[in-house]
């Protein structure tokens, strides 16, 4: 959940544009720094895996698992995956396996999930809009649940969950 003090405007479109790209770049830099600094990282939680940093080019990150596979993830795919986590919530990479079709299509592939698990859950949560309070002129105050790939916002109000365009709601700053 983004700290309301960081927001310059209560307009969701403006706030999303201002902070999302900088948050994605910041998380990507933290991820690369962590990999370069530690070279070998043990993942805890859902994955009991060890990741080894195998190198970096201008276009991709190479990783390997001891006695298993070597794979690479392009920076473009990495950025898109981080953006997806910020828009859908941390259950995308830290949650248990979901069963419904809608939730399955939101899941990332196994290798990308392993890479994004290098950073702690809190790093994603403090840069995500998920959980922020929003105000709608008719329905009052609600909690932002997710932002889908089309830019529609899913908001949970007291008695209903609705999907709205970002122009119809404002972020609650105080």
mmCIF file of C-alpha atoms in Angstrom:
data_model
loop_
_atom_site.group_PDB
_atom_site.id
_atom_site.type_symbol
_atom_site.label_atom_id
_atom_site.label_comp_id
_atom_site.label_asym_id
_atom_site.label_seq_id
_atom_site.Cartn_x
_atom_site.Cartn_y
_atom_site.Cartn_z
ATOM 1 C CA UNK A 1 0.000 0.000 0.000
ATOM 2 C CA UNK A 2 1.468 3.315 -1.063
ATOM 3 C CA UNK A 3 2.002 5.918 1.629
ATOM 4 C CA UNK A 4 -0.493 8.760 1.003
ATOM 5 C CA UNK A 5 2.298 11.264 1.692
ATOM 6 C CA UNK A 6 4.003 10.208 -1.562
ATOM 7 C CA UNK A 7 0.924 10.988 -3.639
ATOM 8 C CA UNK A 8 0.819 14.351 -5.374
ATOM 9 C CA UNK A 9 -2.750 14.009 -6.599
ATOM 10 C CA UNK A 10 -5.879 12.157 -5.555
ATOM 11 C CA UNK A 11 -6.568 11.416 -9.242
ATOM 12 C CA UNK A 12 -5.845 7.706 -9.650
ATOM 13 C CA UNK A 13 -4.675 7.987 -13.279
ATOM 14 C CA UNK A 14 -2.108 10.655 -12.413
ATOM 15 C CA UNK A 15 -0.894 8.873 -9.278
ATOM 16 C CA UNK A 16 -0.615 5.552 -11.117
ATOM 17 C CA UNK A 17 1.431 7.104 -13.929
ATOM 18 C CA UNK A 18 3.661 9.017 -11.505
ATOM 19 C CA UNK A 19 4.524 6.161 -9.196
ATOM 20 C CA UNK A 20 4.144 2.890 -11.091
ATOM 21 C CA UNK A 21 7.050 3.257 -13.508
ATOM 22 C CA UNK A 22 9.412 4.534 -10.820
ATOM 23 C CA UNK A 23 8.376 1.664 -8.518
ATOM 24 C CA UNK A 24 9.008 -0.929 -11.229
ATOM 25 C CA UNK A 25 12.476 0.467 -11.959
ATOM 26 C CA UNK A 26 13.271 0.700 -8.250
ATOM 27 C CA UNK A 27 12.265 -2.927 -7.624
ATOM 28 C CA UNK A 28 14.183 -4.118 -10.683
ATOM 29 C CA UNK A 29 17.326 -2.330 -9.484
ATOM 30 C CA UNK A 30 16.921 -3.807 -5.999
ATOM 31 C CA UNK A 31 16.509 -7.267 -7.509
ATOM 32 C CA UNK A 32 19.640 -6.960 -9.659
ATOM 33 C CA UNK A 33 21.647 -5.518 -6.755
ATOM 34 C CA UNK A 34 20.584 -8.360 -4.473
ATOM 35 C CA UNK A 35 21.567 -10.971 -7.075
ATOM 36 C CA UNK A 36 24.942 -9.383 -7.784
ATOM 37 C CA UNK A 37 25.752 -8.858 -4.095
ATOM 38 C CA UNK A 38 24.853 -12.341 -2.855
ATOM 39 C CA UNK A 39 25.527 -14.480 -5.974
ATOM 40 C CA UNK A 40 23.669 -17.382 -4.303
ATOM 41 C CA UNK A 41 20.287 -16.892 -2.602
ATOM 42 C CA UNK A 42 18.179 -19.363 -0.647
ATOM 43 C CA UNK A 43 14.448 -18.781 -1.144
ATOM 44 C CA UNK A 44 12.150 -19.528 1.768
ATOM 45 C CA UNK A 45 8.395 -19.815 2.042
ATOM 46 C CA UNK A 46 6.584 -21.498 -0.804
ATOM 47 C CA UNK A 47 9.862 -22.410 -2.537
ATOM 48 C CA UNK A 48 12.727 -24.098 -0.743
ATOM 49 C CA UNK A 49 15.127 -23.419 -3.590
ATOM 50 C CA UNK A 50 18.607 -22.043 -4.090
ATOM 51 C CA UNK A 51 19.148 -19.567 -6.933
ATOM 52 C CA UNK A 52 22.565 -18.716 -8.285
ATOM 53 C CA UNK A 53 23.191 -15.581 -10.299
ATOM 54 C CA UNK A 54 24.819 -16.761 -13.533
ATOM 55 C CA UNK A 55 25.351 -13.420 -15.239
ATOM 56 C CA UNK A 56 23.770 -10.436 -16.865
ATOM 57 C CA UNK A 57 23.782 -8.971 -20.348
ATOM 58 C CA UNK A 58 22.238 -5.781 -21.687
ATOM 59 C CA UNK A 59 19.024 -7.681 -22.379
ATOM 60 C CA UNK A 60 18.606 -10.446 -19.820
ATOM 61 C CA UNK A 61 19.415 -11.954 -16.437
ATOM 62 C CA UNK A 62 20.766 -15.507 -16.340
ATOM 63 C CA UNK A 63 20.057 -17.697 -13.317
ATOM 64 C CA UNK A 64 20.670 -21.308 -12.387
ATOM 65 C CA UNK A 65 19.571 -23.785 -9.784
ATOM 66 C CA UNK A 66 22.292 -26.103 -8.458
ATOM 67 C CA UNK A 67 22.184 -29.471 -10.230
ATOM 68 C CA UNK A 68 19.135 -28.341 -12.201
ATOM 69 C CA UNK A 69 18.576 -25.878 -14.998
ATOM 70 C CA UNK A 70 19.990 -22.627 -16.288
ATOM 71 C CA UNK A 71 17.525 -20.098 -17.646
ATOM 72 C CA UNK A 72 17.302 -16.447 -18.555
ATOM 73 C CA UNK A 73 14.662 -13.784 -18.177
ATOM 74 C CA UNK A 74 14.704 -10.660 -20.317
ATOM 75 C CA UNK A 75 14.618 -7.298 -18.590
ATOM 76 C CA UNK A 76 11.401 -6.484 -20.460
ATOM 77 C CA UNK A 77 9.705 -9.617 -19.102
ATOM 78 C CA UNK A 78 11.070 -8.901 -15.640
ATOM 79 C CA UNK A 79 9.633 -5.356 -15.671
ATOM 80 C CA UNK A 80 6.258 -6.577 -16.924
ATOM 81 C CA UNK A 81 6.165 -9.251 -14.218
ATOM 82 C CA UNK A 82 6.975 -6.712 -11.498
ATOM 83 C CA UNK A 83 4.256 -4.405 -12.883
ATOM 84 C CA UNK A 84 1.818 -7.337 -12.795
ATOM 85 C CA UNK A 85 2.654 -8.041 -9.140
ATOM 86 C CA UNK A 86 2.147 -4.370 -8.246
ATOM 87 C CA UNK A 87 -1.238 -4.334 -10.020
ATOM 88 C CA UNK A 88 -2.597 -7.722 -8.903
ATOM 89 C CA UNK A 89 -1.083 -8.086 -5.463
ATOM 90 C CA UNK A 90 1.630 -10.218 -3.935
ATOM 91 C CA UNK A 91 -0.440 -13.423 -4.042
ATOM 92 C CA UNK A 92 0.691 -13.581 -7.678
ATOM 93 C CA UNK A 93 4.133 -14.696 -6.505
ATOM 94 C CA UNK A 94 3.866 -15.371 -2.773
ATOM 95 C CA UNK A 95 0.377 -16.931 -2.528
ATOM 96 C CA UNK A 96 -0.641 -20.544 -2.700
ATOM 97 C CA UNK A 97 -1.543 -22.038 -6.053
ATOM 98 C CA UNK A 98 -4.957 -20.836 -7.195
ATOM 99 C CA UNK A 99 -7.465 -23.059 -8.967
ATOM 100 C CA UNK A 100 -9.854 -20.796 -10.847
ATOM 101 C CA UNK A 101 -9.134 -19.966 -14.476
ATOM 102 C CA UNK A 102 -9.125 -16.207 -13.887
ATOM 103 C CA UNK A 103 -6.519 -16.527 -11.169
ATOM 104 C CA UNK A 104 -4.436 -19.057 -13.105
ATOM 105 C CA UNK A 105 -4.005 -16.690 -16.031
ATOM 106 C CA UNK A 106 -2.702 -14.061 -13.613
ATOM 107 C CA UNK A 107 0.021 -16.385 -12.347
ATOM 108 C CA UNK A 108 3.575 -15.996 -13.585
ATOM 109 C CA UNK A 109 5.700 -18.834 -14.908
ATOM 110 C CA UNK A 110 7.768 -20.796 -12.390
ATOM 111 C CA UNK A 111 11.169 -19.264 -13.212
ATOM 112 C CA UNK A 112 9.901 -15.691 -13.094
ATOM 113 C CA UNK A 113 8.194 -16.439 -9.782
ATOM 114 C CA UNK A 114 11.469 -17.781 -8.390
ATOM 115 C CA UNK A 115 13.308 -14.643 -9.512
ATOM 116 C CA UNK A 116 10.748 -12.265 -7.989
ATOM 117 C CA UNK A 117 10.828 -14.184 -4.695
ATOM 118 C CA UNK A 118 14.385 -12.889 -4.167
ATOM 119 C CA UNK A 119 12.927 -9.662 -2.740
ATOM 120 C CA UNK A 120 10.765 -9.787 0.396
ATOM 121 C CA UNK A 121 6.999 -9.409 0.131
ATOM 122 C CA UNK A 122 7.090 -6.055 1.965
ATOM 123 C CA UNK A 123 9.092 -4.423 -0.833
ATOM 124 C CA UNK A 124 6.264 -5.085 -3.285
ATOM 125 C CA UNK A 125 3.517 -4.157 -0.821
ATOM 126 C CA UNK A 126 4.857 -0.681 0.004
ATOM 127 C CA UNK A 127 4.996 0.175 -3.716
ATOM 128 C CA UNK A 128 1.616 -1.270 -4.719
ATOM 129 C CA UNK A 129 -1.719 0.536 -4.924
ATOM 130 C CA UNK A 130 -3.495 -2.626 -3.736
ATOM 131 C CA UNK A 131 -5.103 -1.981 -0.357
ATOM 132 C CA UNK A 132 -5.269 1.805 -0.732
ATOM 133 C CA UNK A 133 -8.574 3.460 0.093
ATOM 134 C CA UNK A 134 -10.533 5.119 -2.697
ATOM 135 C CA UNK A 135 -13.608 7.347 -2.725
ATOM 136 C CA UNK A 136 -16.538 6.997 -5.122
ATOM 137 C CA UNK A 137 -19.189 9.766 -5.259
ATOM 138 C CA UNK A 138 -22.112 7.315 -4.862
ATOM 139 C CA UNK A 139 -20.766 4.253 -3.032
ATOM 140 C CA UNK A 140 -18.453 6.009 -0.594
ATOM 141 C CA UNK A 141 -15.127 4.642 0.590
ATOM 142 C CA UNK A 142 -13.781 1.348 -0.724
ATOM 143 C CA UNK A 143 -10.550 -0.625 -0.846
ATOM 144 C CA UNK A 144 -8.633 -1.135 -4.078
ATOM 145 C CA UNK A 145 -8.391 -4.881 -4.738
ATOM 146 C CA UNK A 146 -6.626 -5.101 -8.114
ATOM 147 C CA UNK A 147 -5.902 -3.336 -11.385
ATOM 148 C CA UNK A 148 -6.431 -5.529 -14.441
ATOM 149 C CA UNK A 149 -4.408 -5.470 -17.662
ATOM 150 C CA UNK A 150 -6.948 -3.125 -19.329
ATOM 151 C CA UNK A 151 -6.503 -0.534 -16.603
ATOM 152 C CA UNK A 152 -9.855 -1.175 -14.923
ATOM 153 C CA UNK A 153 -9.842 -0.970 -11.145
ATOM 154 C CA UNK A 154 -11.556 -3.546 -8.949
ATOM 155 C CA UNK A 155 -12.803 -1.925 -5.749
ATOM 156 C CA UNK A 156 -14.380 -3.580 -2.737
ATOM 157 C CA UNK A 157 -17.044 -1.427 -1.094
ATOM 158 C CA UNK A 158 -19.033 -2.258 2.016
ATOM 159 C CA UNK A 159 -21.695 -4.303 0.244
ATOM 160 C CA UNK A 160 -20.254 -5.026 -3.232
ATOM 161 C CA UNK A 161 -17.167 -5.431 -5.355
ATOM 162 C CA UNK A 162 -17.179 -3.465 -8.616
ATOM 163 C CA UNK A 163 -14.882 -2.914 -11.558
ATOM 164 C CA UNK A 164 -14.518 0.748 -12.540
ATOM 165 C CA UNK A 165 -12.488 2.963 -14.814
ATOM 166 C CA UNK A 166 -9.904 4.964 -12.843
ATOM 167 C CA UNK A 167 -11.664 8.236 -13.735
ATOM 168 C CA UNK A 168 -14.676 7.354 -11.565
ATOM 169 C CA UNK A 169 -12.792 7.111 -8.257
ATOM 170 C CA UNK A 170 -10.265 9.174 -6.337
ATOM 171 C CA UNK A 171 -7.604 8.065 -3.901
ATOM 172 C CA UNK A 172 -8.297 8.910 -0.286
ATOM 173 C CA UNK A 173 -5.280 10.903 0.860
ATOM 174 C CA UNK A 174 -6.081 11.448 4.517
#
